[in-house]
Amino acid sequence: MKNRWQPLIALLLLVLASLACLPLTPAQPAAPAEVAPAQLELEQSRVWHTASGNAETEVKSPITAKKGDLIRTDATGIALLRWTDLIFKIYFDKAELRIEDLSPVGTNLLLKLGTILCDFAPEDPRVTKVNVGGLAVAQITGTMVMLSYLPDAEIA
């Protein structure tokens, strides 16, 4: 009776030993969902939009703004850059703001010149990084903050 079970037990042990030697690879996380582009709206005066690789156009009605796009205002212009849970108001001062990156975990913007107001939904887990004139990076989550970069401003 021992002889009849020995080959089966030996085979089972061999299979178990082989399985134990296989590398364990963690499950690959699902690819992050795409982030919807922002809605760019003219709130006051003159605002221009330059889509990545295209010519600059004046914003007269709401348009879509995506990664790589540049938003610019004149001295009295106000632009509104809006996602469902995140709003940037771009103010006057011939402001320039570039959308550097959009992802489900965060947004990266470059404020080349001007003033912006960032307003987040408190429960929004994304982190937004605003590079201010190449001098500093503000990392913002779930609050309201105003940032300004006016390199030629003088205090009287």
C-alpha positions as a Markdown table, in Angstrom:
| # | Residue | x | y | z |
|---|---|---|---|---|
| 1 | Met | 0.0 | 0.0 | 0.0 |
| 2 | Lys | 2.9 | 2.3 | 0.7 |
| 3 | Asn | 4.2 | 1.9 | -2.8 |
| 4 | Arg | 1.0 | 2.9 | -4.4 |
| 5 | Trp | 0.9 | 6.4 | -2.7 |
| 6 | Gln | 4.6 | 7.2 | -2.9 |
| 7 | Pro | 4.6 | 8.4 | -6.5 |
| 8 | Leu | 1.6 | 10.6 | -5.9 |
| 9 | Ile | 3.0 | 12.1 | -2.7 |
| 10 | Ala | 6.4 | 12.7 | -4.5 |
| 11 | Leu | 4.6 | 14.4 | -7.4 |
| 12 | Leu | 2.6 | 16.6 | -5.0 |
| 13 | Leu | 5.7 | 17.6 | -3.1 |
| 14 | Leu | 7.5 | 18.4 | -6.4 |
| 15 | Val | 4.6 | 20.6 | -7.5 |
| 16 | Leu | 4.5 | 22.4 | -4.1 |
| 17 | Ala | 8.2 | 22.9 | -4.2 |
| 18 | Ser | 8.0 | 24.3 | -7.7 |
| 19 | Leu | 5.2 | 26.7 | -6.8 |
| 20 | Ala | 7.2 | 27.9 | -3.7 |
| 21 | Cys | 10.1 | 28.9 | -6.0 |
| 22 | Leu | 7.9 | 31.1 | -8.3 |
| 23 | Pro | 8.4 | 34.8 | -7.7 |
| 24 | Leu | 5.5 | 36.6 | -6.2 |
| 25 | Thr | 4.5 | 39.7 | -8.2 |
| 26 | Pro | 2.1 | 42.2 | -6.7 |
| 27 | Ala | -1.0 | 43.0 | -8.6 |
| 28 | Gln | -0.4 | 45.9 | -10.9 |
| 29 | Pro | -2.4 | 48.9 | -10.0 |
| 30 | Ala | -5.0 | 50.0 | -12.5 |
| 31 | Ala | -4.0 | 52.8 | -14.8 |
| 32 | Pro | -5.2 | 56.1 | -13.3 |
| 33 | Ala | -8.2 | 57.6 | -14.9 |
| 34 | Glu | -7.7 | 60.5 | -17.2 |
| 35 | Val | -8.2 | 63.9 | -15.8 |
| 36 | Ala | -10.9 | 65.9 | -17.5 |
| 37 | Pro | -9.5 | 69.1 | -19.1 |
| 38 | Ala | -10.4 | 72.4 | -17.4 |
| 39 | Gln | -13.0 | 74.9 | -18.6 |
| 40 | Leu | -11.4 | 78.3 | -19.3 |
| 41 | Glu | -13.8 | 81.2 | -19.1 |
| 42 | Leu | -13.5 | 84.9 | -19.6 |
| 43 | Glu | -14.7 | 86.7 | -16.5 |
| 44 | Gln | -13.6 | 90.3 | -17.3 |
| 45 | Ser | -11.8 | 92.2 | -20.0 |
| 46 | Arg | -9.4 | 90.4 | -22.3 |
| 47 | Val | -8.0 | 86.9 | -21.9 |
| 48 | Trp | -5.9 | 84.8 | -24.4 |
| 49 | His | -5.3 | 81.1 | -24.7 |
| 50 | Thr | -2.5 | 79.3 | -26.4 |
| 51 | Ala | -3.1 | 75.6 | -26.8 |
| 52 | Ser | 0.1 | 73.5 | -26.8 |
| 53 | Gly | 1.7 | 74.0 | -30.3 |
| 54 | Asn | -1.0 | 76.3 | -31.6 |
| 55 | Ala | -1.4 | 80.1 | -32.1 |
| 56 | Glu | -2.7 | 82.4 | -29.4 |
| 57 | Thr | -6.4 | 83.1 | -29.6 |
| 58 | Glu | -8.6 | 85.5 | -27.6 |
| 59 | Val | -11.1 | 83.8 | -25.3 |
| 60 | Lys | -14.6 | 85.1 | -26.1 |
| 61 | Ser | -16.6 | 82.1 | -24.8 |
| 62 | Pro | -15.8 | 79.1 | -22.6 |
| 63 | Ile | -13.2 | 76.8 | -24.1 |
| 64 | Thr | -11.2 | 73.7 | -23.0 |
| 65 | Ala | -7.7 | 74.1 | -21.5 |
| 66 | Lys | -5.4 | 71.1 | -21.3 |
| 67 | Lys | -1.8 | 70.2 | -20.3 |
| 68 | Gly | 0.7 | 72.5 | -22.0 |
| 69 | Asp | -1.7 | 75.3 | -22.5 |
| 70 | Leu | -0.9 | 78.9 | -21.6 |
| 71 | Ile | -3.5 | 81.4 | -20.3 |
| 72 | Arg | -2.7 | 85.1 | -20.4 |
| 73 | Thr | -4.7 | 88.2 | -19.4 |
| 74 | Asp | -4.3 | 91.9 | -20.1 |
| 75 | Ala | -3.9 | 94.5 | -17.4 |
| 76 | Thr | -7.5 | 94.4 | -16.4 |
| 77 | Gly | -8.4 | 90.8 | -17.5 |
| 78 | Ile | -9.7 | 88.0 | -15.3 |
| 79 | Ala | -9.8 | 84.4 | -16.4 |
| 80 | Leu | -11.4 | 81.5 | -14.7 |
| 81 | Leu | -9.9 | 78.0 | -15.0 |
| 82 | Arg | -12.4 | 75.5 | -13.6 |
| 83 | Trp | -12.5 | 71.7 | -12.9 |
| 84 | Thr | -15.4 | 70.1 | -11.1 |
| 85 | Asp | -13.7 | 70.5 | -7.7 |
| 86 | Leu | -10.9 | 73.0 | -8.3 |
| 87 | Ile | -11.0 | 76.6 | -9.5 |
| 88 | Phe | -8.2 | 79.0 | -10.4 |
| 89 | Lys | -9.0 | 82.7 | -10.9 |
| 90 | Ile | -6.3 | 84.4 | -12.9 |
| 91 | Tyr | -6.1 | 88.2 | -12.2 |
| 92 | Phe | -4.9 | 91.3 | -14.1 |
| 93 | Asp | -1.3 | 92.3 | -14.2 |
| 94 | Lys | -0.8 | 90.8 | -17.6 |
| 95 | Ala | -0.8 | 87.4 | -15.9 |
| 96 | Glu | 0.6 | 84.3 | -17.5 |
| 97 | Leu | -0.2 | 80.8 | -16.3 |
| 98 | Arg | 0.8 | 77.5 | -17.9 |
| 99 | Ile | -0.8 | 74.1 | -17.2 |
| 100 | Glu | 2.3 | 71.9 | -16.8 |
| 101 | Asp | 0.7 | 68.6 | -15.8 |
| 102 | Leu | -2.7 | 67.1 | -15.0 |
| 103 | Ser | -3.2 | 63.8 | -13.3 |
| 104 | Pro | -5.6 | 62.1 | -10.9 |
| 105 | Val | -3.3 | 62.8 | -8.0 |
| 106 | Gly | -2.4 | 66.4 | -8.8 |
| 107 | Thr | -2.0 | 69.4 | -11.0 |
| 108 | Asn | 1.2 | 71.3 | -11.7 |
| 109 | Leu | 1.0 | 74.9 | -12.9 |
| 110 | Leu | 3.6 | 77.5 | -13.7 |
| 111 | Leu | 2.7 | 81.1 | -12.7 |
| 112 | Lys | 5.0 | 83.1 | -15.0 |
| 113 | Leu | 3.6 | 86.5 | -14.0 |
| 114 | Gly | 0.5 | 87.8 | -12.2 |
| 115 | Thr | -1.9 | 86.8 | -9.4 |
| 116 | Ile | -4.0 | 83.7 | -9.0 |
| 117 | Leu | -6.6 | 82.6 | -6.5 |
| 118 | Cys | -6.8 | 78.8 | -5.9 |
| 119 | Asp | -10.0 | 77.4 | -4.4 |
| 120 | Phe | -10.2 | 73.7 | -3.7 |
| 121 | Ala | -13.0 | 71.5 | -2.5 |
| 122 | Pro | -12.0 | 70.6 | 1.1 |
| 123 | Glu | -12.4 | 66.8 | 0.4 |
| 124 | Asp | -10.3 | 67.0 | -2.8 |
| 125 | Pro | -7.3 | 64.6 | -2.2 |
| 126 | Arg | -5.3 | 66.0 | -5.1 |
| 127 | Val | -2.2 | 68.1 | -4.5 |
| 128 | Thr | -1.6 | 71.1 | -6.7 |
| 129 | Lys | 1.8 | 72.5 | -7.1 |
| 130 | Val | 2.2 | 76.1 | -8.4 |
| 131 | Asn | 5.7 | 77.0 | -9.5 |
| 132 | Val | 5.8 | 80.8 | -8.8 |
| 133 | Gly | 8.1 | 82.5 | -11.3 |
| 134 | Gly | 10.6 | 79.6 | -11.1 |
| 135 | Leu | 11.6 | 80.8 | -7.7 |
| 136 | Ala | 9.4 | 78.8 | -5.3 |
| 137 | Val | 6.9 | 76.0 | -5.5 |
| 138 | Ala | 3.7 | 76.2 | -3.4 |
| 139 | Gln | 2.1 | 72.8 | -2.7 |
| 140 | Ile | -1.6 | 73.2 | -2.0 |
| 141 | Thr | -4.3 | 70.8 | -0.8 |
| 142 | Gly | -8.0 | 71.4 | 0.2 |
| 143 | Thr | -7.9 | 75.2 | 0.9 |
| 144 | Met | -8.1 | 78.6 | -0.6 |
| 145 | Val | -5.0 | 80.6 | -1.3 |
| 146 | Met | -3.9 | 83.6 | -3.3 |
| 147 | Leu | -0.4 | 83.6 | -5.0 |
| 148 | Ser | 1.2 | 86.5 | -6.7 |
| 149 | Tyr | 4.4 | 87.0 | -8.7 |
| 150 | Leu | 5.2 | 90.5 | -9.9 |
| 151 | Pro | 8.9 | 90.7 | -10.4 |
| 152 | Asp | 8.9 | 94.4 | -11.5 |
| 153 | Ala | 6.6 | 95.6 | -8.7 |
| 154 | Glu | 7.9 | 98.4 | -6.5 |
| 155 | Ile | 6.9 | 99.3 | -3.0 |
| 156 | Ala | 6.2 | 103.0 | -2.7 |
